[in-house]
């Protein structure tokens, strides 16, 4: 048999912001598709109208655009298997529900919520299945005429999948191996509801995976319990031969303690669980995003890729291209992956360190502008290059380097006490005179001339440099002195020296 073309899908329900775990699922699908020369499809699973949240679909698309995860087909991308939004595929699902009904593999059930509640109270651990279905109000217990009559008079009903009991269902999972579940523990799942004429997730998901010729279903572990039902549905339709292969990815766990990572963990420990900032249209609540928190998309991708998989070496910094090459679905871990937020910061720092200064400068300029400064791009590029090793986020850069753009207004008391000696004003004026005479104000030239002056005069290098720093920065921090003065330029450097002498005298 020839190898099947790889076609995978990411199929979110538009119920709110995309959780970072969902981003990881999409990323693994993307890596797998690219690695195998396959296709990645973006499908919207919006059959549960009660959970629909406006703006969620746009949010999800914008997230992937920012992250550089590209789709080949789907909602907003087009393709030959559309429509890709499930709410636009009602007629298709209806057809497949009817097939199951005709073949006796599903049945119509009229039990009202109250009737079901009564049953639950009567029978401990009630489950709608082979052991109970014949005592319920459905097309298996009512006559054909009664059923038709009820349907025609508009009674609400659901279509349930008729699961045969006592059968071992085998799910072959690429990550988990063979998982065997006895069908008796499954209930007769609702596949369709007359109230909104829409299928449930299970039916729509299976029908679409089949019709869209999906070869692999790569999704979160939370969907593993649904897999046996999905296998049975494939079988009921006679689609076993083209059933996708399953891979259920490990859960993302809390950074501390046990259990699944939740938005509350993010709020509690101060990190985002969403790729972009999310404005909840109902509650008005605003949740932070990786983008707005100053993460580089490449850092987020790298960090997420290693939550549940690693290349088997110590290499941690991996570009998207390297990930595509090295990713191995069969080597994903079964155990949940702890969400290590400090590690996310570390990745961001590493990416800032290795990023092109010009690109970083473009990100930093709005922050500089936001602080009321109009600085030339070249200056920002230089400052970013000098200072980026000190931050994990671009937004933290301003506090670290603002003295490059704004002259100090005050002078740190502690530093002044320690660094500003009695003879400092005199020395600084002398230094100013030396600097004044330098035409080529480059770092190297300044350094050469000033060092010579210090040597000739027999001055104390440390004292001069400390006082010099205080005049330019206003405190004791910052990079190499001549880095600072050469970026500031002669005029600004002299201005700052004179002012400090004036104020601190
Ligand atoms: N709509 C499901 C979700 O929101 C898709 C699950 C699957 O990939 O089968 O995650």
Short mmCIF file of C-alpha atoms and ligand atoms in Angstrom, two decimals:
data_model
loop_
_atom_site.label_atom_id
_atom_site.label_comp_id
_atom_site.label_asym_id
_atom_site.label_seq_id
_atom_site.Cartn_x
_atom_site.Cartn_y
_atom_site.Cartn_z
CA UNK A 1 0.00 0.00 0.00
CA UNK A 2 1.39 3.38 -0.90
CA UNK A 3 2.00 5.83 1.93
CA UNK A 4 -0.97 8.00 2.61
CA UNK A 5 -0.55 11.74 2.11
CA UNK A 6 -0.18 13.45 5.46
CA UNK A 7 -3.13 15.72 6.18
CA UNK A 8 -3.59 16.99 9.71
CA UNK A 9 -5.90 19.53 11.20
CA UNK A 10 -6.17 21.95 14.06
CA UNK A 11 -9.82 22.16 14.96
CA UNK A 12 -10.56 24.62 17.75
CA UNK A 13 -13.98 25.49 19.06
CA UNK A 14 -14.39 29.27 19.11
CA UNK A 15 -15.29 29.46 22.77
CA UNK A 16 -12.80 32.12 23.86
CA UNK A 17 -9.10 32.80 23.79
CA UNK A 18 -6.83 30.03 22.60
CA UNK A 19 -5.11 28.37 25.54
CA UNK A 20 -1.34 27.95 25.28
CA UNK A 21 -1.87 24.15 25.29
CA UNK A 22 -3.93 24.55 22.13
CA UNK A 23 -1.08 26.50 20.60
CA UNK A 24 1.26 23.60 21.36
CA UNK A 25 -1.20 21.18 19.70
CA UNK A 26 -1.32 23.37 16.60
CA UNK A 27 2.47 23.65 16.58
CA UNK A 28 2.97 19.87 16.71
CA UNK A 29 0.48 19.46 13.88
CA UNK A 30 2.35 22.10 11.90
CA UNK A 31 5.76 20.51 12.50
CA UNK A 32 4.42 17.09 11.56
CA UNK A 33 2.77 18.38 8.39
CA UNK A 34 5.87 20.29 7.26
CA UNK A 35 8.19 17.43 8.05
CA UNK A 36 6.15 15.07 5.92
CA UNK A 37 5.39 17.42 3.05
CA UNK A 38 1.78 17.27 4.13
CA UNK A 39 -1.03 19.72 4.68
CA UNK A 40 -2.33 21.48 7.77
CA UNK A 41 -6.00 22.37 7.85
CA UNK A 42 -7.73 24.94 10.02
CA UNK A 43 -11.24 23.82 10.91
CA UNK A 44 -13.65 25.63 13.17
CA UNK A 45 -15.76 23.32 15.35
CA UNK A 46 -18.66 25.55 16.24
CA UNK A 47 -21.58 23.16 16.54
CA UNK A 48 -22.19 24.05 20.18
CA UNK A 49 -23.90 27.37 19.58
CA UNK A 50 -24.37 27.99 23.29
CA UNK A 51 -20.61 28.25 23.77
CA UNK A 52 -19.87 30.45 20.76
CA UNK A 53 -17.88 33.58 21.61
CA UNK A 54 -17.68 36.36 19.04
CA UNK A 55 -14.15 37.33 18.08
CA UNK A 56 -12.61 34.01 19.12
CA UNK A 57 -12.03 32.79 15.56
CA UNK A 58 -10.30 36.04 14.57
CA UNK A 59 -8.25 35.91 17.75
CA UNK A 60 -7.06 32.38 16.98
CA UNK A 61 -6.09 33.31 13.43
CA UNK A 62 -4.20 36.37 14.59
CA UNK A 63 -2.35 34.29 17.17
CA UNK A 64 -1.03 31.90 14.54
CA UNK A 65 -0.08 34.73 12.26
CA UNK A 66 1.99 36.23 15.03
CA UNK A 67 3.58 32.88 15.86
CA UNK A 68 4.40 31.99 12.27
CA UNK A 69 2.28 28.81 12.18
CA UNK A 70 0.92 28.65 8.67
CA UNK A 71 -2.10 26.72 7.43
CA UNK A 72 -2.55 25.29 3.97
CA UNK A 73 -6.32 25.05 3.98
CA UNK A 74 -9.31 25.96 6.02
CA UNK A 75 -11.37 28.83 7.35
CA UNK A 76 -9.98 32.03 5.82
CA UNK A 77 -7.44 30.03 3.76
CA UNK A 78 -9.77 28.24 1.35
CA UNK A 79 -9.23 24.79 -0.13
CA UNK A 80 -11.03 21.96 -1.86
CA UNK A 81 -12.62 20.34 1.16
CA UNK A 82 -14.71 23.25 2.44
CA UNK A 83 -16.66 24.70 3.95
CA UNK A 84 -14.34 24.42 6.91
CA UNK A 85 -16.64 25.96 9.50
CA UNK A 86 -18.86 23.23 10.93
CA UNK A 87 -21.88 25.49 11.31
CA UNK A 88 -21.85 25.75 7.50
CA UNK A 89 -21.94 21.97 7.06
CA UNK A 90 -25.32 21.14 8.61
CA UNK A 91 -26.69 19.37 5.55
CA UNK A 92 -23.65 17.13 5.35
CA UNK A 93 -23.99 15.96 8.95
CA UNK A 94 -27.73 15.41 8.59
CA UNK A 95 -27.04 13.04 5.76
CA UNK A 96 -24.65 10.96 7.83
CA UNK A 97 -26.97 10.92 10.84
CA UNK A 98 -29.69 9.56 8.56
CA UNK A 99 -27.39 6.82 7.31
CA UNK A 100 -26.76 5.61 10.87
CA UNK A 101 -30.49 5.76 11.63
CA UNK A 102 -31.41 3.82 8.50
CA UNK A 103 -28.86 1.15 9.27
CA UNK A 104 -30.06 0.80 12.85
CA UNK A 105 -26.72 2.01 14.24
CA UNK A 106 -28.33 4.97 15.88
CA UNK A 107 -31.78 5.71 17.24
CA UNK A 108 -34.02 8.63 18.09
CA UNK A 109 -34.59 9.37 21.77
CA UNK A 110 -37.35 11.59 23.14
CA UNK A 111 -36.55 11.48 26.83
CA UNK A 112 -36.95 14.92 28.32
CA UNK A 113 -34.36 16.34 30.72
CA UNK A 114 -36.85 15.73 33.56
CA UNK A 115 -37.34 12.11 32.54
CA UNK A 116 -33.60 11.57 32.45
CA UNK A 117 -33.26 13.21 35.84
CA UNK A 118 -35.91 10.89 37.29
CA UNK A 119 -34.01 7.91 35.93
CA UNK A 120 -30.78 9.13 37.44
CA UNK A 121 -32.46 9.37 40.80
CA UNK A 122 -33.94 5.87 40.47
CA UNK A 123 -30.88 4.04 39.24
CA UNK A 124 -27.44 4.47 40.79
CA UNK A 125 -24.79 5.38 38.18
CA UNK A 126 -27.42 5.53 35.49
CA UNK A 127 -26.02 5.43 32.00
CA UNK A 128 -27.99 5.54 28.76
CA UNK A 129 -26.70 2.32 27.20
CA UNK A 130 -27.55 -1.27 26.27
CA UNK A 131 -28.65 -2.01 29.82
CA UNK A 132 -31.12 0.86 30.04
CA UNK A 133 -32.07 1.97 26.54
CA UNK A 134 -34.98 -0.49 26.31
CA UNK A 135 -36.66 1.10 29.29
CA UNK A 136 -36.44 4.60 27.83
CA UNK A 137 -38.61 6.59 25.44
CA UNK A 138 -36.94 6.11 22.07
CA UNK A 139 -37.35 4.64 18.62
CA UNK A 140 -36.31 1.23 19.96
CA UNK A 141 -39.22 1.09 22.38
CA UNK A 142 -41.89 3.14 20.57
CA UNK A 143 -43.72 2.08 17.42
CA UNK A 144 -42.79 3.55 14.07
CA UNK A 145 -46.09 5.47 14.03
CA UNK A 146 -45.47 6.93 17.46
CA UNK A 147 -41.98 8.00 16.47
CA UNK A 148 -43.18 9.64 13.25
CA UNK A 149 -45.97 11.35 15.08
CA UNK A 150 -43.61 12.76 17.72
CA UNK A 151 -41.09 13.94 15.14
CA UNK A 152 -43.79 15.50 12.98
CA UNK A 153 -45.46 17.35 15.82
CA UNK A 154 -42.15 19.00 16.64
CA UNK A 155 -41.23 17.11 19.81
CA UNK A 156 -37.64 17.64 20.71
CA UNK A 157 -35.40 14.65 20.26
CA UNK A 158 -31.80 13.60 20.02
CA UNK A 159 -30.13 10.92 17.95
CA UNK A 160 -28.04 8.51 20.01
CA UNK A 161 -25.32 6.16 18.87
CA UNK A 162 -26.23 2.54 19.61
CA UNK A 163 -23.15 1.09 21.19
CA UNK A 164 -22.91 -2.70 21.35
CA UNK A 165 -21.82 -3.76 24.84
CA UNK A 166 -19.01 -6.04 25.91
CA UNK A 167 -16.65 -5.47 23.12
CA UNK A 168 -13.01 -4.49 23.39
CA UNK A 169 -12.32 -1.34 21.43
CA UNK A 170 -8.69 -0.92 20.38
CA UNK A 171 -7.28 2.54 19.96
CA UNK A 172 -3.82 2.61 18.45
CA UNK A 173 -2.12 5.71 19.63
CA UNK A 174 1.26 6.76 18.23
CA UNK A 175 2.33 8.09 21.62
CA UNK A 176 0.49 5.80 24.01
CA UNK A 177 0.56 2.54 22.11
CA UNK A 178 -2.51 0.35 22.13
CA UNK A 179 -5.26 1.48 24.46
CA UNK A 180 -8.08 -1.03 25.00
CA UNK A 181 -11.44 0.01 26.37
CA UNK A 182 -14.50 -2.15 26.88
CA UNK A 183 -17.50 -0.74 25.07
CA UNK A 184 -19.76 -1.40 28.05
CA UNK A 185 -18.32 1.58 29.86
CA UNK A 186 -19.41 3.90 27.04
CA UNK A 187 -22.85 5.46 26.93
CA UNK A 188 -25.02 5.89 23.86
CA UNK A 189 -23.61 9.29 22.98
CA UNK A 190 -25.84 11.97 21.55
CA UNK A 191 -24.85 12.60 17.93
CA UNK A 192 -27.48 15.09 16.90
CA UNK A 193 -30.01 17.43 18.51
CA UNK A 194 -33.31 18.40 16.90
CA UNK A 195 -33.43 21.63 18.90
CA UNK A 196 -30.76 23.33 16.80
CA UNK A 197 -30.56 20.75 14.00
CA UNK A 198 -26.86 20.44 14.71
CA UNK A 199 -24.64 17.43 15.32
CA UNK A 200 -22.59 17.15 18.49
CA UNK A 201 -18.82 17.40 18.47
CA UNK A 202 -18.31 13.64 18.10
CA UNK A 203 -20.28 13.16 14.92
CA UNK A 204 -19.11 16.34 13.21
CA UNK A 205 -15.50 15.65 14.13
CA UNK A 206 -15.53 12.12 12.67
CA UNK A 207 -17.45 13.01 9.53
CA UNK A 208 -15.15 15.93 8.83
CA UNK A 209 -11.95 14.05 9.50
CA UNK A 210 -13.18 11.45 7.04
CA UNK A 211 -14.40 13.84 4.35
CA UNK A 212 -11.32 16.04 4.67
CA UNK A 213 -9.14 12.96 4.30
CA UNK A 214 -7.31 13.52 7.58
CA UNK A 215 -4.46 11.04 8.00
CA UNK A 216 -3.44 11.81 11.60
CA UNK A 217 -5.37 13.21 14.52
CA UNK A 218 -2.88 14.95 16.80
CA UNK A 219 -4.65 16.49 19.77
CA UNK A 220 -4.57 17.00 23.51
CA UNK A 221 -4.81 14.17 26.00
CA UNK A 222 -8.19 15.46 27.15
CA UNK A 223 -9.65 13.93 23.98
CA UNK A 224 -8.30 10.45 24.63
CA UNK A 225 -11.51 9.30 26.40
CA UNK A 226 -13.45 10.14 23.22
CA UNK A 227 -11.18 8.06 21.01
CA UNK A 228 -12.91 4.65 21.51
CA UNK A 229 -16.22 6.21 20.58
CA UNK A 230 -14.59 7.73 17.52
CA UNK A 231 -13.18 4.34 16.52
CA UNK A 232 -16.66 2.84 16.82
CA UNK A 233 -18.11 5.62 14.70
CA UNK A 234 -15.53 5.03 11.98
CA UNK A 235 -16.48 1.39 12.05
CA UNK A 236 -20.20 2.14 11.96
CA UNK A 237 -19.67 4.15 8.78
CA UNK A 238 -17.42 1.48 7.29
CA UNK A 239 -14.44 3.85 7.20
CA UNK A 240 -11.94 1.73 9.15
CA UNK A 241 -9.51 1.61 6.24
CA UNK A 242 -9.05 5.34 6.13
CA UNK A 243 -9.33 5.95 9.85
CA UNK A 244 -6.72 8.54 10.89
CA UNK A 245 -3.91 7.50 13.20
CA UNK A 246 -4.24 9.00 16.66
CA UNK A 247 -1.64 10.79 18.74
CA UNK A 248 -2.81 12.21 22.06
CA UNK A 249 -0.34 14.76 23.38
CA UNK A 250 0.63 14.99 27.04
CA UNK A 251 -1.12 17.51 29.24
CA UNK A 252 0.50 20.77 30.22
CA UNK A 253 0.77 20.76 34.01
CA UNK A 254 0.89 23.54 36.59
CA UNK A 255 4.37 24.94 37.29
CA UNK A 256 3.88 23.97 40.93
CA UNK A 257 1.92 21.07 42.36
CA UNK A 258 -0.22 18.66 40.39
CA UNK A 259 -2.90 19.05 37.80
CA UNK A 260 -3.60 20.71 34.56
CA UNK A 261 -2.30 24.19 33.83
CA UNK A 262 -5.17 26.66 34.11
CA UNK A 263 -5.67 30.34 33.56
CA UNK A 264 -5.88 30.70 37.32
CA UNK A 265 -2.30 29.41 37.64
CA UNK A 266 -1.20 32.13 35.26
CA UNK A 267 -3.04 34.81 37.23
CA UNK A 268 -1.72 33.46 40.51
CA UNK A 269 1.92 33.18 39.42
CA UNK A 270 1.96 36.11 37.01
CA UNK A 271 2.37 34.68 33.53
CA UNK A 272 0.11 34.61 30.47
CA UNK A 273 -1.66 31.44 29.36
CA UNK A 274 -2.83 33.00 26.09
CA UNK A 275 -0.72 33.88 23.04
CA UNK A 276 -2.26 37.35 22.66
CA UNK A 277 -4.01 39.63 25.06
CA UNK A 278 -7.66 38.65 25.26
CA UNK A 279 -10.58 40.95 25.93
CA UNK A 280 -13.51 38.83 27.01
CA UNK A 281 -16.52 40.26 25.20
CA UNK A 282 -18.96 39.15 27.92
CA UNK A 283 -17.20 39.89 31.18
CA UNK A 284 -14.97 42.65 29.85
CA UNK A 285 -12.09 40.93 31.60
CA UNK A 286 -8.67 41.46 30.00
CA UNK A 287 -6.17 38.59 30.12
CA UNK A 288 -2.52 39.06 29.36
CA UNK A 289 -0.88 37.57 26.29
CA UNK A 290 2.63 36.50 25.39
CA UNK A 291 2.83 39.07 22.60
CA UNK A 292 1.84 42.00 24.79
CA UNK A 293 4.10 40.77 27.59
CA UNK A 294 7.09 41.28 25.34
CA UNK A 295 7.82 37.76 24.13
CA UNK A 296 9.32 37.13 20.74
CA UNK A 297 7.20 34.67 18.77
CA UNK A 298 10.26 32.50 18.03
CA UNK A 299 10.94 32.17 21.76
CA UNK A 300 7.35 31.10 22.44
CA UNK A 301 7.54 28.50 19.65
CA UNK A 302 10.84 27.12 20.93
CA UNK A 303 9.61 26.95 24.51
CA UNK A 304 6.32 25.24 23.59
CA UNK A 305 7.97 22.75 21.26
CA UNK A 306 9.94 21.36 24.19
CA UNK A 307 6.90 20.86 26.42
CA UNK A 308 6.23 17.21 25.69
CA UNK A 309 9.04 16.47 23.28
CA UNK A 310 12.80 16.97 23.05
CA UNK A 311 15.36 16.21 20.37
CA UNK A 312 17.14 13.66 22.56
CA UNK A 313 20.19 15.92 22.86
CA UNK A 314 21.00 18.87 25.09
CA UNK A 315 20.22 21.33 22.36
CA UNK A 316 17.57 23.72 23.62
CA UNK A 317 17.67 26.60 21.16
CA UNK A 318 15.90 25.37 18.05
CA UNK A 319 14.62 27.38 15.15
CA UNK A 320 11.37 26.51 13.43
CA UNK A 321 13.34 24.88 10.60
CA UNK A 322 15.33 22.78 13.03
CA UNK A 323 12.14 21.78 14.82
CA UNK A 324 10.59 20.72 11.55
CA UNK A 325 13.60 18.54 10.87
CA UNK A 326 14.01 17.03 14.31
CA UNK A 327 10.45 16.73 15.61
CA UNK A 328 9.38 13.16 16.18
CA UNK A 329 5.80 12.39 17.06
CA UNK A 330 6.69 8.88 18.22
CA UNK A 331 9.04 10.36 20.83
CA UNK A 332 6.54 12.64 22.51
CA UNK A 333 6.22 11.88 26.19
CA UNK A 334 3.17 10.22 27.70
CA UNK A 335 3.59 11.99 31.01
CA UNK A 336 2.35 15.53 31.42
CA UNK A 337 4.81 18.36 30.88
CA UNK A 338 5.32 20.84 33.70
CA UNK A 339 4.89 24.39 32.51
CA UNK A 340 8.13 26.02 33.59
CA UNK A 341 7.53 29.72 33.35
CA UNK A 342 11.06 30.74 34.34
CA UNK A 343 12.23 28.71 31.38
CA UNK A 344 9.95 30.71 29.09
CA UNK A 345 11.69 33.87 30.31
CA UNK A 346 15.07 32.29 29.76
CA UNK A 347 14.16 31.43 26.17
CA UNK A 348 13.02 34.97 25.57
CA UNK A 349 16.26 36.33 26.94
CA UNK A 350 18.23 33.98 24.68
CA UNK A 351 16.22 35.02 21.64
CA UNK A 352 16.66 38.72 22.43
CA UNK A 353 20.38 38.12 22.80
CA UNK A 354 20.62 36.51 19.39
CA UNK A 355 18.07 38.61 17.55
CA UNK A 356 19.06 41.20 14.99
CA UNK A 357 19.51 44.59 16.71
CA UNK A 358 17.70 46.39 13.96
CA UNK A 359 14.63 44.18 14.38
CA UNK A 360 14.71 44.66 18.12
CA UNK A 361 15.11 48.41 17.64
CA UNK A 362 11.92 48.47 15.59
CA UNK A 363 10.14 46.80 18.49
CA UNK A 364 11.72 49.16 20.97
CA UNK A 365 11.05 52.44 19.14
CA UNK A 366 7.34 52.52 20.09
CA UNK A 367 8.38 52.14 23.73
CA UNK A 368 10.90 54.98 23.37
CA UNK A 369 8.24 57.09 21.68
CA UNK A 370 5.78 56.19 24.42
CA UNK A 371 8.22 57.84 26.79
CA UNK A 372 8.11 61.02 24.78
CA UNK A 373 11.42 60.61 22.99
CA UNK A 374 11.98 60.85 19.25
CA UNK A 375 15.28 59.10 18.76
CA UNK A 376 16.97 58.31 15.45
CA UNK A 377 16.82 54.63 14.48
CA UNK A 378 20.62 54.28 14.36
CA UNK A 379 20.95 55.42 17.95
CA UNK A 380 18.25 53.00 19.09
CA UNK A 381 19.97 50.16 17.23
CA UNK A 382 23.24 50.89 19.04
CA UNK A 383 21.62 51.23 22.46
CA UNK A 384 19.67 47.98 21.98
CA UNK A 385 22.90 46.23 21.03
CA UNK A 386 24.66 47.54 24.12
CA UNK A 387 21.92 46.81 26.61
CA UNK A 388 19.90 43.81 25.45
CA UNK A 389 21.93 41.29 27.41
CA UNK A 390 20.49 42.78 30.58
CA UNK A 391 16.79 42.07 29.97
CA UNK A 392 14.39 39.22 29.36
CA UNK A 393 11.75 41.48 27.82
CA UNK A 394 11.98 44.44 25.49
CA UNK A 395 9.67 46.45 27.69
CA UNK A 396 12.17 46.19 30.56
CA UNK A 397 14.80 47.76 28.37
CA UNK A 398 13.57 51.31 28.87
CA UNK A 399 14.32 51.42 32.59
CA UNK A 400 17.73 49.91 31.93
CA UNK A 401 18.78 52.30 29.21
CA UNK A 402 16.73 55.44 29.56
CA UNK A 403 19.83 57.52 30.41
CA UNK A 404 20.86 57.20 26.76
CA UNK A 405 17.82 59.27 25.85
CA UNK A 406 17.11 61.44 28.89
CA UNK A 407 19.73 63.37 30.90
CA UNK A 408 19.67 62.68 34.61
CA UNK A 409 17.70 65.22 36.59
CA UNK A 410 18.80 64.02 39.96
CA UNK A 411 21.84 62.12 41.13
CA UNK A 412 21.49 59.00 43.20
CA UNK A 413 22.28 59.92 46.76
CA UNK A 414 24.14 56.78 47.74
CA UNK A 415 26.27 56.77 44.62
CA UNK A 416 27.04 60.46 45.01
CA UNK A 417 28.15 59.98 48.58
CA UNK A 418 30.43 57.17 47.56
CA UNK A 419 31.70 58.28 44.17
CA UNK A 420 31.69 62.08 44.16
CA UNK A 421 34.87 63.17 45.93
CA UNK A 422 35.99 66.58 46.95
CA UNK A 423 38.17 66.96 43.89
CA UNK A 424 35.57 65.50 41.51
CA UNK A 425 34.21 68.83 40.19
CA UNK A 426 37.69 69.97 39.31
CA UNK A 427 38.60 66.65 37.67
CA UNK A 428 35.38 66.57 35.68
CA UNK A 429 35.96 70.07 34.36
CA UNK A 430 39.43 69.03 33.35
CA UNK A 431 38.01 65.90 31.68
CA UNK A 432 35.48 68.07 29.88
CA UNK A 433 38.30 70.19 28.51
CA UNK A 434 40.07 67.07 27.27
CA UNK A 435 36.89 65.77 25.61
CA UNK A 436 36.17 69.16 24.12
CA UNK A 437 39.36 68.89 22.11
CA UNK A 438 38.59 65.49 20.65
CA UNK A 439 37.38 65.69 17.08
CA UNK A 440 36.87 62.03 16.43
CA UNK A 441 34.45 61.21 19.25
CA UNK A 442 34.46 57.49 18.57
CA UNK A 443 34.68 55.07 21.47
CA UNK A 444 38.23 53.98 20.64
CA UNK A 445 39.61 57.44 20.14
CA UNK A 446 38.06 58.88 23.28
CA UNK A 447 39.32 55.97 25.29
CA UNK A 448 42.84 56.35 23.96
CA UNK A 449 43.04 60.06 24.64
CA UNK A 450 41.35 60.03 28.04
CA UNK A 451 43.48 57.13 29.26
CA UNK A 452 46.61 58.91 28.22
CA UNK A 453 45.51 62.06 30.04
CA UNK A 454 44.80 60.06 33.22
CA UNK A 455 48.17 58.38 32.97
CA UNK A 456 50.08 61.57 32.26
CA UNK A 457 48.48 63.26 35.24
CA UNK A 458 48.84 60.25 37.48
CA UNK A 459 45.13 60.39 38.37
CA UNK A 460 43.19 57.53 39.87
CA UNK A 461 41.40 55.76 37.04
CA UNK A 462 38.55 54.46 39.20
CA UNK A 463 37.80 57.85 40.72
CA UNK A 464 37.62 59.55 37.35
CA UNK A 465 35.44 56.88 35.77
CA UNK A 466 33.04 56.68 38.71
CA UNK A 467 32.53 60.42 38.78
CA UNK A 468 32.22 60.49 34.98
CA UNK A 469 29.52 57.81 35.18
CA UNK A 470 27.59 59.73 37.77
CA UNK A 471 27.55 62.84 35.56
CA UNK A 472 26.22 60.96 32.51
CA UNK A 473 23.95 58.36 34.08
CA UNK A 474 22.95 59.88 37.41
CA UNK A 475 23.79 56.65 39.20
CA UNK A 476 26.37 53.91 39.32
CA UNK A 477 25.06 51.56 36.62
CA UNK A 478 25.45 51.20 32.89
CA UNK A 479 27.83 49.75 30.32
CA UNK A 480 31.39 50.80 29.52
CA UNK A 481 31.80 54.59 29.96
CA UNK A 482 32.99 55.36 26.46
CA UNK A 483 30.14 53.33 25.03
CA UNK A 484 27.84 55.76 26.77
CA UNK A 485 29.68 58.94 25.85
CA UNK A 486 30.13 57.97 22.22
CA UNK A 487 26.39 57.24 21.86
CA UNK A 488 25.52 60.53 23.58
CA UNK A 489 27.96 62.48 21.43
CA UNK A 490 30.28 65.27 22.42
CA UNK A 491 27.75 68.01 22.93
CA UNK A 492 25.42 66.02 25.18
CA UNK A 493 28.33 64.50 27.12
CA UNK A 494 29.78 67.93 27.90
CA UNK A 495 26.37 69.31 28.78
CA UNK A 496 25.85 66.53 31.31
CA UNK A 497 29.27 66.98 32.85
CA UNK A 498 28.78 70.73 33.31
CA UNK A 499 25.34 70.27 34.76
CA UNK A 500 26.48 67.65 37.25
CA UNK A 501 29.35 69.85 38.38
CA UNK A 502 26.88 72.68 38.77
CA UNK A 503 24.38 70.65 40.80
CA UNK A 504 26.76 68.54 42.88
CA UNK A 505 29.33 71.23 43.68
N1 LIG B 1 -12.93 21.01 18.76
C1 LIG B 1 -12.01 20.25 19.56
C2 LIG B 1 -11.22 21.24 20.40
O1 LIG B 1 -11.73 22.28 20.67
C3 LIG B 1 -11.12 19.44 18.66
C4 LIG B 1 -10.65 18.17 19.26
C5 LIG B 1 -9.98 17.33 18.19
O2 LIG B 1 -8.92 17.77 17.72
O3 LIG B 1 -10.52 16.30 17.82
O4 LIG B 1 -10.11 21.02 20.82
#
